[in-house]
mmCIF file of C-alpha atoms in Angstrom:
data_model
loop_
_atom_site.group_PDB
_atom_site.id
_atom_site.type_symbol
_atom_site.label_atom_id
_atom_site.label_comp_id
_atom_site.label_asym_id
_atom_site.label_seq_id
_atom_site.Cartn_x
_atom_site.Cartn_y
_atom_site.Cartn_z
ATOM 1 C CA MET A 165 -4.699 -20.315 -25.972
ATOM 2 C CA GLY A 166 -6.787 -23.433 -26.615
ATOM 3 C CA LEU A 167 -9.399 -24.814 -24.266
ATOM 4 C CA SER A 168 -7.306 -27.929 -23.534
ATOM 5 C CA THR A 169 -3.996 -26.147 -23.050
ATOM 6 C CA TYR A 170 -2.673 -24.435 -19.966
ATOM 7 C CA PRO A 171 -0.936 -21.047 -20.078
ATOM 8 C CA THR A 172 2.828 -21.010 -19.734
ATOM 9 C CA LEU A 173 4.670 -18.886 -17.193
ATOM 10 C CA ARG A 174 5.628 -16.520 -20.000
ATOM 11 C CA GLU A 175 1.989 -16.060 -21.005
ATOM 12 C CA ILE A 176 1.036 -15.427 -17.381
ATOM 13 C CA ARG A 177 3.759 -12.776 -17.066
ATOM 14 C CA GLU A 178 2.677 -11.117 -20.321
ATOM 15 C CA THR A 179 -0.853 -10.556 -19.010
ATOM 16 C CA HIS A 180 0.739 -8.507 -16.224
ATOM 17 C CA ALA A 181 2.692 -6.226 -18.587
ATOM 18 C CA TRP A 182 0.263 -3.320 -18.084
ATOM 19 C CA LYS A 183 1.189 -3.138 -14.398
ATOM 20 C CA ARG A 184 4.977 -3.209 -14.776
ATOM 21 C CA GLU A 185 5.293 0.560 -14.877
ATOM 22 C CA TYR A 186 3.323 0.854 -11.635
ATOM 23 C CA GLU A 187 5.602 -1.687 -9.904
ATOM 24 C CA MET A 188 8.838 -0.429 -11.442
ATOM 25 C CA TYR A 189 9.873 1.316 -8.231
ATOM 26 C CA LEU A 190 8.336 -1.221 -5.832
ATOM 27 C CA PRO A 191 11.208 -3.728 -5.497
ATOM 28 C CA LEU A 192 9.513 -6.064 -3.006
ATOM 29 C CA SER A 193 6.494 -6.426 -5.263
ATOM 30 C CA ARG A 194 8.426 -6.596 -8.521
ATOM 31 C CA TYR A 195 11.220 -8.965 -7.504
ATOM 32 C CA VAL A 196 9.712 -11.036 -4.676
ATOM 33 C CA PHE A 197 5.928 -11.216 -4.477
ATOM 34 C CA ARG A 198 5.039 -10.886 -8.145
ATOM 35 C CA PRO A 199 7.393 -13.633 -9.465
ATOM 36 C CA ALA A 200 6.212 -15.974 -6.679
ATOM 37 C CA GLY A 201 2.645 -15.011 -7.586
ATOM 38 C CA PHE A 202 3.223 -16.034 -11.201
ATOM 39 C CA LEU A 203 4.387 -19.491 -10.050
ATOM 40 C CA LEU A 204 1.346 -19.882 -7.798
ATOM 41 C CA THR A 205 -0.902 -18.740 -10.654
ATOM 42 C CA TRP A 206 0.633 -21.391 -12.911
ATOM 43 C CA LEU A 207 -0.075 -24.036 -10.253
ATOM 44 C CA ALA A 208 -3.569 -22.790 -9.339
ATOM 45 C CA ILE A 209 -4.761 -22.886 -12.955
ATOM 46 C CA ARG A 210 -3.526 -26.467 -13.334
ATOM 47 C CA ILE A 211 -5.404 -27.691 -10.279
ATOM 48 C CA GLY A 212 -8.570 -25.951 -11.437
ATOM 49 C CA LEU A 213 -8.848 -23.003 -9.041
ATOM 50 C CA THR A 214 -10.814 -19.975 -10.218
ATOM 51 C CA SER A 215 -9.908 -16.397 -9.342
ATOM 52 C CA GLU A 216 -12.950 -16.197 -7.045
ATOM 53 C CA ALA A 217 -11.911 -19.378 -5.205
ATOM 54 C CA VAL A 218 -8.435 -17.953 -4.655
ATOM 55 C CA SER A 219 -9.952 -14.716 -3.323
ATOM 56 C CA TRP A 220 -11.965 -16.662 -0.743
ATOM 57 C CA LEU A 221 -8.884 -18.705 0.106
ATOM 58 C CA SER A 222 -6.813 -15.551 0.612
ATOM 59 C CA GLY A 223 -9.396 -14.175 3.048
ATOM 60 C CA PHE A 224 -9.412 -17.443 5.009
ATOM 61 C CA VAL A 225 -5.597 -17.515 5.138
ATOM 62 C CA ALA A 226 -5.574 -13.907 6.363
ATOM 63 C CA LEU A 227 -8.065 -14.804 9.108
ATOM 64 C CA LEU A 228 -5.891 -17.696 10.306
ATOM 65 C CA GLY A 229 -2.839 -15.423 10.260
ATOM 66 C CA CYS A 230 -4.579 -12.791 12.371
ATOM 67 C CA LEU A 231 -5.766 -15.388 14.881
ATOM 68 C CA CYS A 232 -2.190 -16.650 15.268
ATOM 69 C CA LEU A 233 -0.922 -13.110 15.874
ATOM 70 C CA LEU A 234 -3.642 -12.537 18.474
ATOM 71 C CA CYS A 235 -2.624 -15.596 20.484
ATOM 72 C CA SER A 236 -0.600 -15.331 23.651
ATOM 73 C CA GLN A 237 1.622 -18.229 22.564
ATOM 74 C CA GLN A 238 4.717 -16.664 21.019
ATOM 75 C CA GLN A 239 5.562 -19.763 18.968
ATOM 76 C CA LEU A 240 2.476 -19.063 16.829
ATOM 77 C CA LEU A 241 3.687 -15.618 15.787
ATOM 78 C CA PRO A 242 6.022 -16.778 12.969
ATOM 79 C CA ILE A 243 3.159 -18.909 11.626
ATOM 80 C CA GLY A 244 0.843 -15.893 11.692
ATOM 81 C CA ILE A 245 3.366 -13.699 9.897
ATOM 82 C CA GLY A 246 3.950 -16.430 7.317
ATOM 83 C CA LEU A 247 0.201 -16.732 6.710
ATOM 84 C CA LEU A 248 -0.085 -12.982 6.132
ATOM 85 C CA VAL A 249 2.737 -13.205 3.589
ATOM 86 C CA LEU A 250 0.869 -16.089 1.906
ATOM 87 C CA PHE A 251 -2.305 -13.992 1.928
ATOM 88 C CA ASN A 252 -0.481 -11.246 0.045
ATOM 89 C CA LEU A 253 0.785 -13.777 -2.498
ATOM 90 C CA LEU A 254 -2.725 -15.141 -3.028
ATOM 91 C CA ASP A 255 -3.975 -11.576 -3.453
ATOM 92 C CA CYS A 256 -1.618 -11.368 -6.443
ATOM 93 C CA VAL A 257 -2.780 -14.732 -7.783
ATOM 94 C CA ASP A 258 -6.533 -14.104 -8.062
ATOM 95 C CA GLY A 259 -6.038 -11.164 -10.406
ATOM 96 C CA SER A 260 -3.414 -13.038 -12.428
ATOM 97 C CA ILE A 261 -5.819 -15.959 -12.952
ATOM 98 C CA ALA A 262 -8.604 -13.608 -14.065
ATOM 99 C CA ARG A 263 -6.341 -11.825 -16.556
ATOM 100 C CA THR A 264 -4.713 -15.002 -17.881
ATOM 101 C CA MET A 265 -7.927 -16.990 -18.276
ATOM 102 C CA LYS A 266 -9.920 -13.897 -19.348
ATOM 103 C CA THR A 267 -12.495 -14.450 -16.603
ATOM 104 C CA ALA A 268 -12.425 -10.971 -15.031
ATOM 105 C CA ASN A 269 -15.857 -9.906 -13.782
ATOM 106 C CA SER A 270 -17.522 -7.540 -11.310
ATOM 107 C CA TYR A 271 -18.008 -10.230 -8.680
ATOM 108 C CA GLY A 272 -14.314 -11.113 -8.807
ATOM 109 C CA ARG A 273 -13.309 -7.477 -8.389
ATOM 110 C CA TYR A 274 -15.719 -7.188 -5.462
ATOM 111 C CA LEU A 275 -14.217 -10.234 -3.744
ATOM 112 C CA ASP A 276 -10.688 -9.027 -4.383
ATOM 113 C CA SER A 277 -11.541 -5.749 -2.653
ATOM 114 C CA ILE A 278 -13.318 -7.076 0.423
ATOM 115 C CA MET A 279 -10.752 -9.830 1.054
ATOM 116 C CA ALA A 280 -8.254 -7.069 1.771
ATOM 117 C CA TRP A 281 -10.144 -6.456 5.023
ATOM 118 C CA VAL A 282 -7.029 -7.318 7.013
ATOM 119 C CA ASP A 283 -5.405 -4.042 5.925
ATOM 120 C CA MET A 284 -8.058 -2.034 7.770
ATOM 121 C CA GLY A 285 -7.213 -3.606 11.107
ATOM 122 C CA PHE A 286 -3.533 -4.437 10.643
ATOM 123 C CA TRP A 287 -2.186 -1.764 12.977
ATOM 124 C CA ALA A 288 -4.679 -2.579 15.721
ATOM 125 C CA LEU A 289 -3.481 -6.166 15.361
ATOM 126 C CA MET A 290 0.109 -4.969 15.822
ATOM 127 C CA GLY A 291 -0.947 -3.109 18.968
ATOM 128 C CA ILE A 292 -2.498 -6.272 20.440
ATOM 129 C CA MET A 293 0.585 -8.251 19.492
ATOM 130 C CA ALA A 294 2.822 -5.705 21.257
ATOM 131 C CA PHE A 295 0.561 -5.785 24.335
ATOM 132 C CA ARG A 296 0.608 -9.585 24.562
ATOM 133 C CA HIS A 297 4.334 -10.033 23.917
ATOM 134 C CA PRO A 298 6.415 -7.456 25.825
ATOM 135 C CA THR A 299 9.575 -9.483 25.145
ATOM 136 C CA LEU A 300 9.344 -8.292 21.534
ATOM 137 C CA LEU A 301 9.540 -4.632 22.565
ATOM 138 C CA VAL A 302 12.376 -2.218 23.183
ATOM 139 C CA PHE A 303 10.168 -0.313 25.659
ATOM 140 C CA PRO A 304 7.763 -2.806 27.301
ATOM 141 C CA VAL A 305 6.716 -0.182 29.876
ATOM 142 C CA PRO A 306 7.037 3.147 27.983
ATOM 143 C CA MET A 307 7.362 6.231 30.184
ATOM 144 C CA GLY A 308 6.061 4.317 33.179
ATOM 145 C CA TYR A 309 2.745 3.420 31.518
ATOM 146 C CA SER A 310 1.412 -0.134 31.509
ATOM 147 C CA PRO A 311 1.623 -2.280 28.340
ATOM 148 C CA ILE A 312 -1.941 -1.122 27.583
ATOM 149 C CA PHE A 313 -0.168 1.899 26.085
ATOM 150 C CA TRP A 314 0.606 -0.231 23.020
ATOM 151 C CA LEU A 315 -3.060 -1.053 22.537
ATOM 152 C CA ALA A 316 -3.721 2.687 22.290
ATOM 153 C CA VAL A 317 -0.825 3.191 19.883
ATOM 154 C CA GLY A 318 -2.064 0.350 17.659
ATOM 155 C CA GLY A 319 -5.610 1.707 17.721
ATOM 156 C CA LEU A 320 -4.483 5.219 16.818
ATOM 157 C CA ALA A 321 -2.215 3.984 14.023
ATOM 158 C CA CYS A 322 -5.136 1.944 12.680
ATOM 159 C CA TYR A 323 -7.449 4.970 12.829
ATOM 160 C CA PHE A 324 -4.918 7.230 11.080
ATOM 161 C CA PHE A 325 -4.365 4.606 8.358
ATOM 162 C CA ASN A 326 -8.070 4.460 7.562
ATOM 163 C CA LEU A 327 -8.510 8.228 7.886
ATOM 164 C CA LEU A 328 -5.701 8.787 5.384
ATOM 165 C CA SER A 329 -7.409 6.496 2.870
ATOM 166 C CA TYR A 330 -10.721 8.285 3.463
ATOM 167 C CA ILE A 331 -9.168 11.728 2.857
ATOM 168 C CA GLU A 332 -7.599 10.546 -0.399
ATOM 169 C CA ARG A 333 -10.842 8.990 -1.642
ATOM 170 C CA THR A 334 -12.783 12.141 -0.770
ATOM 171 C CA PHE A 335 -10.324 14.322 -2.677
ATOM 172 C CA ASP A 336 -10.505 12.002 -5.699
ATOM 173 C CA GLN A 337 -14.295 12.075 -5.588
ATOM 174 C CA TYR A 338 -14.898 15.804 -5.222
ATOM 175 C CA ILE A 339 -11.843 17.732 -6.393
ATOM 176 C CA ARG A 340 -9.275 15.816 -8.468
ATOM 177 C CA GLY A 341 -11.391 15.377 -11.590
ATOM 178 C CA GLU A 342 -12.279 19.063 -11.900
ATOM 179 C CA LEU A 343 -8.705 20.159 -11.184
ATOM 180 C CA GLU A 344 -7.293 17.889 -13.888
ATOM 181 C CA SER A 345 -9.926 19.092 -16.336
ATOM 182 C CA ILE A 346 -9.025 22.739 -15.674
ATOM 183 C CA LYS A 347 -5.309 21.977 -15.896
ATOM 184 C CA SER A 348 -5.675 20.221 -19.252
ATOM 185 C CA ASN A 349 -7.686 23.135 -20.710
ATOM 186 C CA ARG A 350 -5.528 25.907 -19.283
ATOM 187 C CA LYS A 351 -3.042 27.579 -21.592
ATOM 188 C CA THR A 352 0.267 28.864 -20.340
ATOM 189 C CA GLY A 353 -0.068 32.537 -19.550
ATOM 190 C CA PRO A 354 2.593 35.277 -19.514
ATOM 191 C CA GLU A 355 2.979 34.925 -15.772
ATOM 192 C CA ASP A 356 3.967 31.261 -16.194
ATOM 193 C CA THR A 357 6.688 31.976 -18.738
ATOM 194 C CA PRO A 358 10.201 32.775 -17.454
ATOM 195 C CA LYS A 359 11.968 35.904 -18.622
ATOM 196 C CA ASP A 360 14.644 35.596 -21.308
ATOM 197 C CA GLY A 361 17.563 35.949 -18.901
ATOM 198 C CA GLU A 362 16.105 33.467 -16.451
ATOM 199 C CA THR A 363 15.175 30.625 -18.818
ATOM 200 C CA GLU A 364 18.130 28.367 -18.035
ATOM 201 C CA LYS A 365 18.007 29.028 -14.284
ATOM 202 C CA TYR A 366 14.244 28.510 -14.200
ATOM 203 C CA SER A 367 14.513 25.254 -16.141
ATOM 204 C CA HIS A 368 17.281 23.920 -13.880
ATOM 205 C CA LYS A 369 15.314 24.668 -10.702
ATOM 206 C CA ARG A 370 12.183 23.098 -12.141
ATOM 207 C CA GLU A 371 14.020 19.922 -13.134
ATOM 208 C CA LYS A 372 15.611 19.688 -9.698
ATOM 209 C CA PHE A 373 12.225 20.131 -8.010
ATOM 210 C CA ILE A 374 10.577 17.496 -10.220
ATOM 211 C CA PHE A 375 13.418 15.035 -9.551
ATOM 212 C CA LEU A 376 13.179 15.564 -5.780
ATOM 213 C CA ARG A 377 9.407 15.193 -5.847
ATOM 214 C CA ARG A 378 9.694 11.906 -7.730
ATOM 215 C CA ILE A 379 12.187 10.515 -5.217
ATOM 216 C CA ILE A 380 9.955 11.470 -2.274
ATOM 217 C CA SER A 381 6.916 10.040 -4.041
ATOM 218 C CA ARG A 382 8.648 6.704 -4.678
ATOM 219 C CA ILE A 383 9.868 6.429 -1.089
ATOM 220 C CA ASN A 384 6.408 7.279 0.203
ATOM 221 C CA HIS A 385 4.805 4.740 -2.113
ATOM 222 C CA ASN A 386 7.122 1.994 -0.873
ATOM 223 C CA VAL A 387 6.489 2.869 2.773
ATOM 224 C CA ARG A 388 2.726 2.606 2.310
ATOM 225 C CA VAL A 389 2.342 -0.684 0.428
ATOM 226 C CA ARG A 390 1.415 -3.930 2.167
ATOM 227 C CA GLU A 391 4.557 -5.729 1.001
ATOM 228 C CA THR A 392 6.711 -3.242 2.907
ATOM 229 C CA HIS A 393 4.538 -3.590 6.006
ATOM 230 C CA TYR A 394 5.028 -7.361 6.043
ATOM 231 C CA PHE A 395 8.739 -7.138 5.292
ATOM 232 C CA LEU A 396 9.263 -4.659 8.140
ATOM 233 C CA LEU A 397 7.076 -6.796 10.418
ATOM 234 C CA ILE A 398 9.399 -9.753 9.823
ATOM 235 C CA LEU A 399 12.429 -7.596 10.653
ATOM 236 C CA ALA A 400 10.720 -6.081 13.714
ATOM 237 C CA TYR A 401 9.771 -9.525 15.013
ATOM 238 C CA TYR A 402 13.247 -11.032 14.720
ATOM 239 C CA CYS A 403 14.945 -7.857 16.009
ATOM 240 C CA LYS A 404 12.349 -7.524 18.823
ATOM 241 C CA VAL A 405 11.427 -3.937 17.915
ATOM 242 C CA ILE A 406 7.679 -4.274 17.306
ATOM 243 C CA ASP A 407 7.084 -1.102 19.332
ATOM 244 C CA LEU A 408 9.439 0.956 17.135
ATOM 245 C CA PHE A 409 7.657 -0.422 14.071
ATOM 246 C CA LEU A 410 4.330 0.746 15.517
ATOM 247 C CA ILE A 411 5.557 4.165 16.615
ATOM 248 C CA PHE A 412 7.126 4.868 13.219
ATOM 249 C CA TYR A 413 3.882 4.233 11.351
ATOM 250 C CA LEU A 414 1.801 6.065 13.942
ATOM 251 C CA PHE A 415 3.749 9.288 13.317
ATOM 252 C CA TYR A 416 4.071 8.589 9.598
ATOM 253 C CA TYR A 417 0.302 8.399 9.094
ATOM 254 C CA PHE A 418 -0.372 11.321 11.432
ATOM 255 C CA LEU A 419 2.069 13.648 9.629
ATOM 256 C CA HIS A 420 0.904 12.397 6.244
ATOM 257 C CA ILE A 421 -2.696 13.288 7.117
ATOM 258 C CA ILE A 422 -1.769 16.815 8.186
ATOM 259 C CA LEU A 423 0.284 17.354 5.028
ATOM 260 C CA LEU A 424 -2.467 16.054 2.738
ATOM 261 C CA VAL A 425 -5.167 18.143 4.416
ATOM 262 C CA ILE A 426 -3.039 21.270 3.830
ATOM 263 C CA ILE A 427 -2.250 20.369 0.218
ATOM 264 C CA TYR A 428 -5.790 19.291 -0.681
ATOM 265 C CA SER A 429 -7.333 22.344 1.013
ATOM 266 C CA ASN A 430 -5.076 24.652 -1.005
ATOM 267 C CA ARG A 431 -6.033 22.868 -4.199
ATOM 268 C CA GLY A 432 -9.689 23.084 -3.236
ATOM 269 C CA ARG A 433 -9.406 26.853 -2.747
ATOM 270 C CA LYS A 434 -7.767 27.204 -6.157
ATOM 271 C CA LEU A 435 -10.625 25.248 -7.670
ATOM 272 C CA ARG A 436 -13.183 27.478 -5.956
ATOM 273 C CA LYS A 437 -11.499 30.605 -7.331
ATOM 274 C CA SER A 438 -11.798 29.223 -10.865
ATOM 275 C CA TYR A 439 -15.631 29.189 -10.710
#
């Protein structure tokens, strides 16, 4: 690519090839946000925007979106939701510019990370939105409690979201590396090998288990990503079920935390026994 030439859409897409496998089972990202992001990248490069400038812009757009969702005027809510969707698109664009123009750097990665600040408070924002707009709820006065109940639900969902991320980071930092190292060096022992008469049955059960685990993993991955959050927010807003949206994710994160603590603790004990 020459200094005086601009990258084509095809060249922009090709720089993203390394991430296609990751997004293969994320339909909203692969078929909606990413293609739109490529078009915005094409435009941003031609008007001279750098990846860092787009990162700052995405953070500003997210701030405006949050302010709209915090307002008591219901007519501002669609604008706020639209701005959050734009923020997610811009979050795709900054990385695409860096990869396409070969300008990736530590500062850009830092900006890209901190401009995702809206994720940390998204569920608290949903709680405030539910509190301010009872007409968007199925249960405006749940179980006889005042609408303040939804502030508590949003706060708890927000806390569980951040706690889940913290638990995963802690496991990656202290346990995952050693476990993978032991697993890669471990040879299959006699206890891991099925008996002659059970080979076919053992193989069939293992394949079925692996298939089921992959399906659950893909569903879970889709439920957790930001694109799904925004898509479901749009549906919840137009169907007036913001409270059901909140309650679903409150229990989802809570149960996910309990499950991960059990799984990670078991893996930690196995690691301790290997010392």
